[in-house]
PDB file of C-alpha atoms in Angstrom:
ATOM      1  CA  MET A   1       6.189  17.445   7.562  1.00  0.00           C
ATOM      2  CA  ASP A   2       3.012  16.601   9.870  1.00  0.00           C
ATOM      3  CA  HIS A   3       4.428  15.833  12.724  1.00  0.00           C
ATOM      4  CA  ILE A   4       7.103  18.747  12.500  1.00  0.00           C
ATOM      5  CA  ARG A   5       4.135  21.027  12.184  1.00  0.00           C
ATOM      6  CA  MET A   6       2.328  19.776  15.073  1.00  0.00           C
ATOM      7  CA  LEU A   7       5.233  20.418  17.348  1.00  0.00           C
ATOM      8  CA  VAL A   8       6.094  24.116  15.761  1.00  0.00           C
ATOM      9  CA  SER A   9       2.129  24.965  16.431  1.00  0.00           C
ATOM     10  CA  LYS A  10       3.090  23.518  20.142  1.00  0.00           C
ATOM     11  CA  GLY A  11       5.525  26.232  20.230  1.00  0.00           C
ATOM     12  CA  LYS A  12       8.552  23.896  20.215  1.00  0.00           C
ATOM     13  CA  TYR A  13      11.940  24.273  18.078  1.00  0.00           C
ATOM     14  CA  VAL A  14      12.482  21.346  15.819  1.00  0.00           C
ATOM     15  CA  GLY A  15      15.968  19.930  15.093  1.00  0.00           C
ATOM     16  CA  MET A  16      16.558  17.652  12.164  1.00  0.00           C
ATOM     17  CA  VAL A  17      19.395  15.850  10.780  1.00  0.00           C
ATOM     18  CA  LEU A  18      19.009  14.186   7.480  1.00  0.00           C
ATOM     19  CA  LEU A  19      21.161  11.339   6.630  1.00  0.00           C
ATOM     20  CA  ASP A  20      21.811   9.857   3.341  1.00  0.00           C
ATOM     21  CA  LEU A  21      23.984   6.898   3.432  1.00  0.00           C
ATOM     22  CA  GLN A  22      26.223   5.662   0.659  1.00  0.00           C
ATOM     23  CA  LYS A  23      26.422   2.003  -0.278  1.00  0.00           C
ATOM     24  CA  THR A  24      23.900   1.110   2.810  1.00  0.00           C
ATOM     25  CA  PHE A  25      22.998  -1.667   0.957  1.00  0.00           C
ATOM     26  CA  ASP A  26      26.336  -3.255   0.619  1.00  0.00           C
ATOM     27  CA  THR A  27      26.839  -3.150   4.258  1.00  0.00           C
ATOM     28  CA  VAL A  28      24.026  -5.749   4.836  1.00  0.00           C
ATOM     29  CA  ASP A  29      25.870  -8.462   7.133  1.00  0.00           C
ATOM     30  CA  HIS A  30      23.590 -11.719   5.910  1.00  0.00           C
ATOM     31  CA  GLU A  31      24.216 -13.499   9.324  1.00  0.00           C
ATOM     32  CA  ILE A  32      22.070 -10.673  11.293  1.00  0.00           C
ATOM     33  CA  LEU A  33      19.640  -9.935   8.575  1.00  0.00           C
ATOM     34  CA  CYS A  34      18.553 -13.826   8.392  1.00  0.00           C
ATOM     35  CA  LYS A  35      19.156 -13.541  12.826  1.00  0.00           C
ATOM     36  CA  LYS A  36      16.306 -10.504  12.573  1.00  0.00           C
ATOM     37  CA  LEU A  37      14.024 -12.071   9.876  1.00  0.00           C
ATOM     38  CA  GLU A  38      14.119 -15.041  12.339  1.00  0.00           C
ATOM     39  CA  GLY A  39      13.080 -12.974  15.466  1.00  0.00           C
ATOM     40  CA  MET A  40      10.262 -11.203  13.266  1.00  0.00           C
ATOM     41  CA  GLY A  41       8.681 -14.768  12.735  1.00  0.00           C
ATOM     42  CA  ILE A  42      10.571 -15.429   9.433  1.00  0.00           C
ATOM     43  CA  ASP A  43      11.058 -19.444   9.390  1.00  0.00           C
ATOM     44  CA  PHE A  44      12.556 -19.925   5.780  1.00  0.00           C
ATOM     45  CA  THR A  45      15.591 -18.040   6.304  1.00  0.00           C
ATOM     46  CA  GLU A  46      17.243 -20.615   4.394  1.00  0.00           C
ATOM     47  CA  TRP A  47      15.766 -19.235   1.461  1.00  0.00           C
ATOM     48  CA  PHE A  48      17.175 -16.070   1.920  1.00  0.00           C
ATOM     49  CA  LYS A  49      20.844 -17.298   2.799  1.00  0.00           C
ATOM     50  CA  SER A  50      20.506 -18.945  -0.490  1.00  0.00           C
ATOM     51  CA  TYR A  51      19.179 -15.843  -2.358  1.00  0.00           C
ATOM     52  CA  LEU A  52      21.877 -13.724  -0.412  1.00  0.00           C
ATOM     53  CA  GLY A  53      24.981 -15.959  -0.441  1.00  0.00           C
ATOM     54  CA  GLY A  54      27.086 -17.104  -3.221  1.00  0.00           C
ATOM     55  CA  ARG A  55      27.051 -14.216  -5.215  1.00  0.00           C
ATOM     56  CA  LYS A  56      30.136 -12.949  -6.850  1.00  0.00           C
ATOM     57  CA  GLN A  57      31.351  -9.834  -8.511  1.00  0.00           C
ATOM     58  CA  VAL A  58      34.300  -8.475 -10.477  1.00  0.00           C
ATOM     59  CA  VAL A  59      35.998  -4.985 -10.797  1.00  0.00           C
ATOM     60  CA  VAL A  60      36.705  -3.422 -14.293  1.00  0.00           C
ATOM     61  CA  ALA A  61      39.363  -0.880 -14.442  1.00  0.00           C
ATOM     62  CA  ASN A  62      40.969   0.652 -17.639  1.00  0.00           C
ATOM     63  CA  GLU A  63      39.795  -2.316 -19.684  1.00  0.00           C
ATOM     64  CA  THR A  64      41.188  -4.476 -17.329  1.00  0.00           C
ATOM     65  CA  THR A  65      38.707  -7.473 -15.331  1.00  0.00           C
ATOM     66  CA  SER A  66      39.683  -8.708 -11.778  1.00  0.00           C
ATOM     67  CA  GLU A  67      39.287 -12.316 -10.769  1.00  0.00           C
ATOM     68  CA  PRO A  68      35.530 -12.656  -9.370  1.00  0.00           C
ATOM     69  CA  GLY A  69      35.408 -12.128  -5.748  1.00  0.00           C
ATOM     70  CA  ILE A  70      32.717 -13.692  -3.403  1.00  0.00           C
ATOM     71  CA  VAL A  71      30.041 -11.035  -1.836  1.00  0.00           C
ATOM     72  CA  SER A  72      30.041 -11.562   1.963  1.00  0.00           C
ATOM     73  CA  CYS A  73      27.503  -8.869   2.434  1.00  0.00           C
ATOM     74  CA  GLY A  74      24.948  -6.505   0.908  1.00  0.00           C
ATOM     75  CA  VAL A  75      21.877  -6.708  -0.418  1.00  0.00           C
ATOM     76  CA  PRO A  76      21.062  -6.773  -4.309  1.00  0.00           C
ATOM     77  CA  GLN A  77      20.575  -3.311  -5.488  1.00  0.00           C
ATOM     78  CA  GLY A  78      17.596  -3.132  -7.880  1.00  0.00           C
ATOM     79  CA  SER A  79      15.962  -5.612  -6.743  1.00  0.00           C
ATOM     80  CA  ILE A  80      12.178  -5.554  -5.733  1.00  0.00           C
ATOM     81  CA  LEU A  81      13.646  -7.440  -2.262  1.00  0.00           C
ATOM     82  CA  GLY A  82      16.819  -5.603  -1.788  1.00  0.00           C
ATOM     83  CA  PRO A  83      14.832  -1.603  -0.129  1.00  0.00           C
ATOM     84  CA  LEU A  84      12.469  -4.254   1.913  1.00  0.00           C
ATOM     85  CA  LEU A  85      15.914  -6.558   3.470  1.00  0.00           C
ATOM     86  CA  PHE A  86      17.651  -3.339   4.159  1.00  0.00           C
ATOM     87  CA  LEU A  87      14.718  -1.851   6.200  1.00  0.00           C
ATOM     88  CA  CYS A  88      14.164  -5.657   8.098  1.00  0.00           C
ATOM     89  CA  TYR A  89      17.742  -5.294   8.920  1.00  0.00           C
ATOM     90  CA  VAL A  90      17.694  -1.689  10.320  1.00  0.00           C
ATOM     91  CA  ASN A  91      14.034  -1.701  12.070  1.00  0.00           C
ATOM     92  CA  ASP A  92      15.147  -1.920  15.311  1.00  0.00           C
ATOM     93  CA  MET A  93      17.376   0.812  14.867  1.00  0.00           C
ATOM     94  CA  PRO A  94      14.665   3.463  16.377  1.00  0.00           C
ATOM     95  CA  ILE A  95      14.021   1.043  20.046  1.00  0.00           C
ATOM     96  CA  SER A  96      18.365   2.582  20.958  1.00  0.00           C
ATOM     97  CA  MET A  97      17.507   6.157  19.627  1.00  0.00           C
ATOM     98  CA  LYS A  98      15.974   8.719  21.982  1.00  0.00           C
ATOM     99  CA  CYS A  99      14.711  10.778  18.941  1.00  0.00           C
ATOM    100  CA  LYS A 100      12.220  10.302  16.317  1.00  0.00           C
ATOM    101  CA  LEU A 101      13.518   7.917  13.803  1.00  0.00           C
ATOM    102  CA  LEU A 102      11.926   7.812  10.099  1.00  0.00           C
ATOM    103  CA  PHE A 103      13.233   5.639   7.392  1.00  0.00           C
ATOM    104  CA  TYR A 104      12.648   5.902   3.431  1.00  0.00           C
ATOM    105  CA  ALA A 105      14.989   3.334   1.800  1.00  0.00           C
ATOM    106  CA  ASP A 106      18.712   4.272   2.630  1.00  0.00           C
ATOM    107  CA  ASP A 107      17.609   7.396   3.582  1.00  0.00           C
ATOM    108  CA  SER A 108      16.762   8.767   8.030  1.00  0.00           C
ATOM    109  CA  ALA A 109      15.766  11.209   9.450  1.00  0.00           C
ATOM    110  CA  LEU A 110      16.593  12.194  13.106  1.00  0.00           C
ATOM    111  CA  ILE A 111      14.166  14.381  14.653  1.00  0.00           C
ATOM    112  CA  VAL A 112      14.440  16.224  18.238  1.00  0.00           C
ATOM    113  CA  SER A 113      11.934  18.617  19.625  1.00  0.00           C
ATOM    114  CA  GLY A 114      12.182  21.007  22.852  1.00  0.00           C
ATOM    115  CA  SER A 115      12.356  24.698  24.041  1.00  0.00           C
ATOM    116  CA  ASP A 116      15.579  24.951  24.186  1.00  0.00           C
ATOM    117  CA  PRO A 117      17.705  24.815  21.255  1.00  0.00           C
ATOM    118  CA  ARG A 118      20.917  24.080  22.365  1.00  0.00           C
ATOM    119  CA  ALA A 119      19.683  21.137  24.201  1.00  0.00           C
ATOM    120  CA  ILE A 120      18.087  20.197  20.799  1.00  0.00           C
ATOM    121  CA  THR A 121      21.651  20.315  19.159  1.00  0.00           C
ATOM    122  CA  SER A 122      22.907  18.690  22.157  1.00  0.00           C
ATOM    123  CA  LEU A 123      20.798  15.372  21.671  1.00  0.00           C
ATOM    124  CA  LEU A 124      20.845  15.152  18.189  1.00  0.00           C
ATOM    125  CA  SER A 125      24.761  15.437  18.239  1.00  0.00           C
ATOM    126  CA  LYS A 126      24.729  12.562  20.535  1.00  0.00           C
ATOM    127  CA  GLU A 127      21.895  10.677  18.406  1.00  0.00           C
ATOM    128  CA  LEU A 128      23.759  11.066  15.368  1.00  0.00           C
ATOM    129  CA  GLU A 129      26.890   9.598  17.411  1.00  0.00           C
ATOM    130  CA  SER A 130      25.290   6.735  18.255  1.00  0.00           C
ATOM    131  CA  CYS A 131      23.717   5.850  15.197  1.00  0.00           C
ATOM    132  CA  ARG A 132      27.641   5.481  13.991  1.00  0.00           C
ATOM    133  CA  LYS A 133      28.005   2.526  16.544  1.00  0.00           C
TER     134      LYS A 133
END
């Protein structure tokens, strides 16, 4: 809020897109995450591979349970490490963005300011599109 208030006090227009990404914790690729952790200087990624790998899940529908399937991506939800690992996974995302990007767990906000509302709209659309890739 302080960032937006400061921009508005300078006479700028501010545009924002709020993202609530569903099931984002389920999309974390274990190999990519471990490479990013190594890039951050964490040298015990084998522990993380052990922690994340080998998990299984089942689906229950109409009182029928599926065979266990191996979970190949994602971080454990409800764990203390889940949100932290997710943030490590996406922490380099702001580098590729031209707008201000704010994170809170799996919620994000793209913020653009300027003097032309149409330019703000255009840039927010481009930035939103680049988030998809």
